[in-house]
XYZ file of C-alpha atoms in Angstrom:
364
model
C 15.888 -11.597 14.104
C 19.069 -9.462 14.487
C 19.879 -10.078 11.081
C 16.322 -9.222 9.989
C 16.501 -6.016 11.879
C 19.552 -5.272 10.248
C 18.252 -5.574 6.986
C 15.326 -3.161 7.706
C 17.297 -0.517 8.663
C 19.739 -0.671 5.483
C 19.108 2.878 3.266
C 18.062 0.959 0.587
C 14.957 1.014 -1.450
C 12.140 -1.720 -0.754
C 12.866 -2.922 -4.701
C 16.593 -3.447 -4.049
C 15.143 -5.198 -0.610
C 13.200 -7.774 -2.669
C 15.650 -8.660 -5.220
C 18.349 -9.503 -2.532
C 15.704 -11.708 -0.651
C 14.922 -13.443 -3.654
C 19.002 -14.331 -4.924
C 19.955 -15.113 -1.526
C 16.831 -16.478 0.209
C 16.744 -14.403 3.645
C 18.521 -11.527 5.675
C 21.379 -13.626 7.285
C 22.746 -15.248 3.699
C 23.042 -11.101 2.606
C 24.930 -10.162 5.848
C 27.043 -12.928 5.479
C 27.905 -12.445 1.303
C 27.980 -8.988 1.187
C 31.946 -9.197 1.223
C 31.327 -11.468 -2.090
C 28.542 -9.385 -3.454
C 30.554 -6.699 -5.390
C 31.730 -9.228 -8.530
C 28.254 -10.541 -8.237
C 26.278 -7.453 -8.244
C 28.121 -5.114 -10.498
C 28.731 -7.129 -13.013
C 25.735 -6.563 -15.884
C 26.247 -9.485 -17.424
C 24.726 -11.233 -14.607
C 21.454 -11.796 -14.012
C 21.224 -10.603 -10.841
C 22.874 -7.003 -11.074
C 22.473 -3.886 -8.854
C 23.992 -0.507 -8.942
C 27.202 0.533 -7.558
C 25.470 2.856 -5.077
C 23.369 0.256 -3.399
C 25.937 -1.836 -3.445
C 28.432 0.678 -1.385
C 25.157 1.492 1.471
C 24.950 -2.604 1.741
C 28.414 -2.423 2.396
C 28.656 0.606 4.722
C 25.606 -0.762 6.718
C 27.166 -3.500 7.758
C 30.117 -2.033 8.386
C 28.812 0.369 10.795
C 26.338 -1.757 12.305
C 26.740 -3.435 15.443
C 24.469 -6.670 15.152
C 24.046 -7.936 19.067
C 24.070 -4.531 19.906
C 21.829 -2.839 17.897
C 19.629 -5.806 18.179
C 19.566 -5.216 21.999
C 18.836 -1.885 22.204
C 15.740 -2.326 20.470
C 14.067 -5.183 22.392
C 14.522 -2.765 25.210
C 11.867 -0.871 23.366
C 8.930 -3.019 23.746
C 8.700 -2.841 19.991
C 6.878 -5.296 17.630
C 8.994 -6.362 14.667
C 7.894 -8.393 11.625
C 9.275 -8.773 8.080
C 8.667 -11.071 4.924
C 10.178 -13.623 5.990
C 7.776 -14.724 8.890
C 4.104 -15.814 8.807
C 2.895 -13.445 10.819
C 3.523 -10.692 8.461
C 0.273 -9.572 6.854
C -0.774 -11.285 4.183
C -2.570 -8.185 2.525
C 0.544 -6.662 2.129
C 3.000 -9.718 1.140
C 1.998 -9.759 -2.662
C 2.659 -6.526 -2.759
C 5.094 -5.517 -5.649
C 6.811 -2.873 -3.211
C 5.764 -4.569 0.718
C 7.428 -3.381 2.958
C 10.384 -5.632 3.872
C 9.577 -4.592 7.621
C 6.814 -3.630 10.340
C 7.519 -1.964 13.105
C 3.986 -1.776 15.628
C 2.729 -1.275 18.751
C -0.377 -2.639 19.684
C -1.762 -5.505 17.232
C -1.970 -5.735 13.631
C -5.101 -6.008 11.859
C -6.113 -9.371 12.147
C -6.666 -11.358 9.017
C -10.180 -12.497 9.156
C -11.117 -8.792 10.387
C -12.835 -6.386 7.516
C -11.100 -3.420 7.240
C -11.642 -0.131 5.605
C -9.203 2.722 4.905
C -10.967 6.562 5.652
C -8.732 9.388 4.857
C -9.455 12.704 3.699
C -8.384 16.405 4.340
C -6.799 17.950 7.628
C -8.806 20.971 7.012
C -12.080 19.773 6.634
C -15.093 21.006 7.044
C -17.658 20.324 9.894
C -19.912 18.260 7.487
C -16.672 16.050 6.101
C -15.521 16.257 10.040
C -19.512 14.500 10.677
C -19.370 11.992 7.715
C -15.785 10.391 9.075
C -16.871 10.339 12.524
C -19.799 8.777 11.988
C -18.975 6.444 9.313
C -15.844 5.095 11.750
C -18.524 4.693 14.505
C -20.765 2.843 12.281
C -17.932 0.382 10.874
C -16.517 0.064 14.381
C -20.532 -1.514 15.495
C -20.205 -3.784 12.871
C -16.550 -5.081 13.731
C -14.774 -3.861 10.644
C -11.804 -2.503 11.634
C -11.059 1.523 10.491
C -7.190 2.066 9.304
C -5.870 5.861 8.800
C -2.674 7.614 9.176
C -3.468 9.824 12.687
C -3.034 12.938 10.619
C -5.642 16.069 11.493
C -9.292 16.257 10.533
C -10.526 13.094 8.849
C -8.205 10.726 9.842
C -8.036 11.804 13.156
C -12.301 11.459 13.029
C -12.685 8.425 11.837
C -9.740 7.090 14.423
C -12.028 7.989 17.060
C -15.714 7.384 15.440
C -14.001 3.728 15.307
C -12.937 4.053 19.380
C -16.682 5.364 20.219
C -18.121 2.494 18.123
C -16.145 -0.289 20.141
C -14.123 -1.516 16.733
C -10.591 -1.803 16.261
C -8.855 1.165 14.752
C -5.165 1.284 13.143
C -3.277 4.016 12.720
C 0.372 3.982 10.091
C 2.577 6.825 10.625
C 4.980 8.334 8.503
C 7.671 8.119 11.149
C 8.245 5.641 14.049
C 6.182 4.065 16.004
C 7.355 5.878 19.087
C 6.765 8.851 17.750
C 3.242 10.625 18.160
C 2.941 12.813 15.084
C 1.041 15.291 15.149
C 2.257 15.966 18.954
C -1.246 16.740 20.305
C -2.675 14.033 18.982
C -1.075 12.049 21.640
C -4.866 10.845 23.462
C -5.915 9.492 20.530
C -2.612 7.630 19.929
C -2.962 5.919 23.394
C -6.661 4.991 22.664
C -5.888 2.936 19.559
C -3.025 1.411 21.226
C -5.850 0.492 23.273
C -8.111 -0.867 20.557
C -6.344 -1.391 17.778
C -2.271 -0.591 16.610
C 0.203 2.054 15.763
C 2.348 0.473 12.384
C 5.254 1.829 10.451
C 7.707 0.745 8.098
C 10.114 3.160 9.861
C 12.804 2.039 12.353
C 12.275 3.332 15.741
C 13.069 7.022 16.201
C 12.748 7.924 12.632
C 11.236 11.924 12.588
C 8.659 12.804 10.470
C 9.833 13.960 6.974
C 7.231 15.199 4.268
C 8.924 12.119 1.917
C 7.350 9.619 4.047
C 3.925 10.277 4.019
C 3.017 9.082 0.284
C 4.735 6.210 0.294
C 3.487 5.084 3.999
C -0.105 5.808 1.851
C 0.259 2.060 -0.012
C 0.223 0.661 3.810
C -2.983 2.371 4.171
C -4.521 1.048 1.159
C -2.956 -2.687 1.703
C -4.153 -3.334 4.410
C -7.455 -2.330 3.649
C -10.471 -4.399 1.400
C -11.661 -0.550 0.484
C -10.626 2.895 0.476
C -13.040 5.551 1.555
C -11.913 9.586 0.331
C -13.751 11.931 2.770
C -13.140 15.819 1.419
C -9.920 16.398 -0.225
C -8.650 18.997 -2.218
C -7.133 18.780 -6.065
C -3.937 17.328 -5.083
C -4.832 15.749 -1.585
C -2.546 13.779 -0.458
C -5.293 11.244 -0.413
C -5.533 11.364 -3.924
C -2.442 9.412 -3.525
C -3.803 6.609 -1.031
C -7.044 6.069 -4.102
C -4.129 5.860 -6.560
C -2.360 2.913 -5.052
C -5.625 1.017 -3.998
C -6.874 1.245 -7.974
C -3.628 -0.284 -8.409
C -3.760 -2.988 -5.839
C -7.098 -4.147 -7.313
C -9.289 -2.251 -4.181
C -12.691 -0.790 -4.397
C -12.535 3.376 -4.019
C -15.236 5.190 -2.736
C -15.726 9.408 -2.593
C -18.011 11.530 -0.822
C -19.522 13.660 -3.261
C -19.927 17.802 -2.495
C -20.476 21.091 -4.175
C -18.620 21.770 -7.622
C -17.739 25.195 -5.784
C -16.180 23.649 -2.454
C -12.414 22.946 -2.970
C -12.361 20.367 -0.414
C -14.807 18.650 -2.892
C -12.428 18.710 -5.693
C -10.402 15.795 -5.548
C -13.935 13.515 -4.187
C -15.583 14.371 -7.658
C -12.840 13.858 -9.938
C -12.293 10.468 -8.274
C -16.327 9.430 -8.686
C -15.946 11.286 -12.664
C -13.456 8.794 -13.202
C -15.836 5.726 -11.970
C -14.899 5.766 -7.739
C -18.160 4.371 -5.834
C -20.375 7.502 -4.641
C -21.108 7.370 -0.815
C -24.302 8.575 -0.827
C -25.525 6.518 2.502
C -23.370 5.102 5.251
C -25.832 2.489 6.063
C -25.787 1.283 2.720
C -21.983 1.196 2.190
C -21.803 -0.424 5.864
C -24.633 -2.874 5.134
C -22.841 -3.650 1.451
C -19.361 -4.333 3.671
C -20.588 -6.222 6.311
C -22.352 -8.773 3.892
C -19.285 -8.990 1.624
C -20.887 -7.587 -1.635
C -18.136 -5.090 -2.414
C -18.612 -4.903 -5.738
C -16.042 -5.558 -8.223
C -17.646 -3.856 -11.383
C -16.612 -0.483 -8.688
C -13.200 -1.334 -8.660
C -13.010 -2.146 -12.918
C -14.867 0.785 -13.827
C -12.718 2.755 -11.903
C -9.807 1.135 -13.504
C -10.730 1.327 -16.830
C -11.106 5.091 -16.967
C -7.521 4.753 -16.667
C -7.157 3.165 -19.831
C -5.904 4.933 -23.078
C -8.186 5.184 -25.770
C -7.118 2.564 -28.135
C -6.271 0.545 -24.866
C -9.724 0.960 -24.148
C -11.442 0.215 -27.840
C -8.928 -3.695 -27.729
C -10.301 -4.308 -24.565
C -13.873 -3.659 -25.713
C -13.888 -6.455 -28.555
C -12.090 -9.239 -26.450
C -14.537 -11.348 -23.942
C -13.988 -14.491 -22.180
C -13.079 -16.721 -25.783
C -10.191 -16.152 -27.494
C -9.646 -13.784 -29.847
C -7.338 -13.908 -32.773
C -4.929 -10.660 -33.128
C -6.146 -10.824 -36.604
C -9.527 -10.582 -35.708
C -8.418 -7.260 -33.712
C -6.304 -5.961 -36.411
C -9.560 -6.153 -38.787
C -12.093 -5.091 -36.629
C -9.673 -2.366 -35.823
C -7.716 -0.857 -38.482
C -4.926 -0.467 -35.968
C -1.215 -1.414 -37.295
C -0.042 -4.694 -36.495
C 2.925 -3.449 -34.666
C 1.094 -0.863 -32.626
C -1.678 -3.375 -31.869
C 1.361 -5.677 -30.538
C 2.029 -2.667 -28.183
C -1.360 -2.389 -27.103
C -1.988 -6.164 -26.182
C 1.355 -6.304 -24.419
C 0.198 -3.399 -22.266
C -3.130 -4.679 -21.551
C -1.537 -7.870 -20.412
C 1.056 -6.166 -18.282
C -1.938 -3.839 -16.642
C -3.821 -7.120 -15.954
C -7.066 -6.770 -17.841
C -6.371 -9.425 -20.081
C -4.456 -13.039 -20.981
C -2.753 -14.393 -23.979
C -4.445 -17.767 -23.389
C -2.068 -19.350 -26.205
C -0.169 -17.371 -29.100
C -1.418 -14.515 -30.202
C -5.267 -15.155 -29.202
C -6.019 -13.084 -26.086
C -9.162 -12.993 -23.922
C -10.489 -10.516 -21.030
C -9.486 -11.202 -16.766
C -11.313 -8.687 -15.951
């Protein structure tokens, strides 16, 4: 584990993280060849090839890391640890293209069998969105499906504790260390999910809250969660982001809808004009979730508004038989080569399959 913990802490992005893992197998076979690395890894010829930078902060963290020590001055800390390479680690999160290489928690992790629901929304809500995420937390938390946020003011911070008055699990994930209670008077609600539920970071112990951390601790949120509910949140919410990454991890979105005046309704509206799931009752959407009928055709609508145009007009004429890509290019009218382009991104976005050459049907 010392070796693990090691490789958490390395300034490194999670991509670099995941590319090492997969030459060299696990954290101890990097510590070990990072003094045969540089040939290796700068050399783009290779297959395996990494930048000179990353290369230089692999070096210098090892250098100036102390393994047994560093090691034992965080067990001290009481401190939950997991990473990749265990079973334990979370298996919504593992197929992740960027995971997290780490977890740092206190508390429990959502357990795997355990619905779970992501609320987020605006820190200055109103008292109406303020009602909504209290009571829909309280209402999941009945019906044992567990209510992840990120601890921040207004609706996270409600539907943290509608969860604790319903008797569910709650989870917070921070965008800073565990063991550190941001915002600073939220520190009675951080001890009551401790107390039903977890505190979970990617961030090594002590790590201060920078404004960098907070989008990219939003994919955590989402991860973890089966669906992602947006409660009030303005044009360019920072929940915006969390709806982003669950459309891209395949997840159902859901909005509260609210006056085309309100500015806190902004960002809701957009995401339900673009095909999000409208929360118009949170008995229904409870009900729905506790039953497992999410619905998929939610989560594709949403995703194909994303599509471009033409993107959209391919996918339209393929189904679940194969279609030529001279069928397309007839029905169509679209040049060959730019059709090419358009299948290719389809494929990479996951909508549809080249079952064999150049005959193509829908996934989705």
């Amino acid at each position: 584990m010392e070796y693990q913990y090691w490789f958490s802490n390395l300034k490194v992005s999670q991509g670099i993280k995941h590319r090492l893992l997969e030459e060299f197998g696990n954290a101890r076979e990097i510590y070990y060849g990072i003094d045969k690395l540089q040939e290796h890894c700068l050399n783009q010829e290779r297959s395996f090839y990494i930048e000179e930078k990353d290369f230089l902060a692999l070096k210098q963290g090892k250098e100036q890391w102390n393994l047994g020590k560093e090691w034992g001055s965080f067990e001290e800390l009481g401190i939950n640890f997991v990473t990749l390479e265990q079973e334990s680690y979370p298996n919504r999160l593992k197929y992740l293209s960027d995971a997290p290489y780490g977890l740092y928690y206190l508390g429990e992790l959502p357990k795997e069998d355990l619905p779970c629901v992501s609320i987020v929304g605006a820190r200055g809500r109103s008292a109406y969105g303020s009602e909504v995420a209290k009571r829909l937390g309280r209402l999941l938390g009945e019906q044992e499906i567990a209510v992840i946020s990120g601890m921040a003011r207004g609706i996270d911070s409600d539907a943290h504790w509608g969860a604790l008055e319903g008797k569910g699990k709650t989870y917070a994930v921070l965008g800073c260390g565990v063991d550190v209670c941001y915002p600073a008077q939220n520190r009675y609600l951080y001890d009551k999910i401790l107390e039903q539920g977890g505190i979970i970071s990617e961030y090594p112990p002590g790590t201060q809250p920078l404004p960098r951390y907070f989008p990219v601790r939003n994919r955590i949120i989402s991860g973890l969660s089966s669906a992602v509910v947006v409660i009030e949140a303005r044009e360019k919410s920072g929940s915006l982001i969390t709806a982003d990454y669950a459309m891209e991890q395949g997840k159902d979105v859901y909005a509260l809808p609210g006056p085309i005046t309100a500015s806190l309704s902004c960002g809701c509206n957009r995401l339900i004009s673009q095909g999000a799931g409208i929360l118009w009752s949170l008995e229904e959407f409870v009900k729905t979730l506790s039953k497992g009928e999410q619905s998929d055709s939610i989560s594709l609508s949403f995703r194909k508004n994303l599509l471009e145009k033409e993107e959209l007009l391919v996918y339209s004429l393929l189904d679940f038989c194969p279609t030529g890509i001279g069928t397309l290019a007839e029905k169509t009218s679209i040049p060959l080569g730019s059709l090419l382009l358009l299948l290719e991104s389809l494929v990479q976005k996951g909508f549809i399959k080249e079952e064999v050459p150049n005959f193509f049907t829908r996934t989705l």
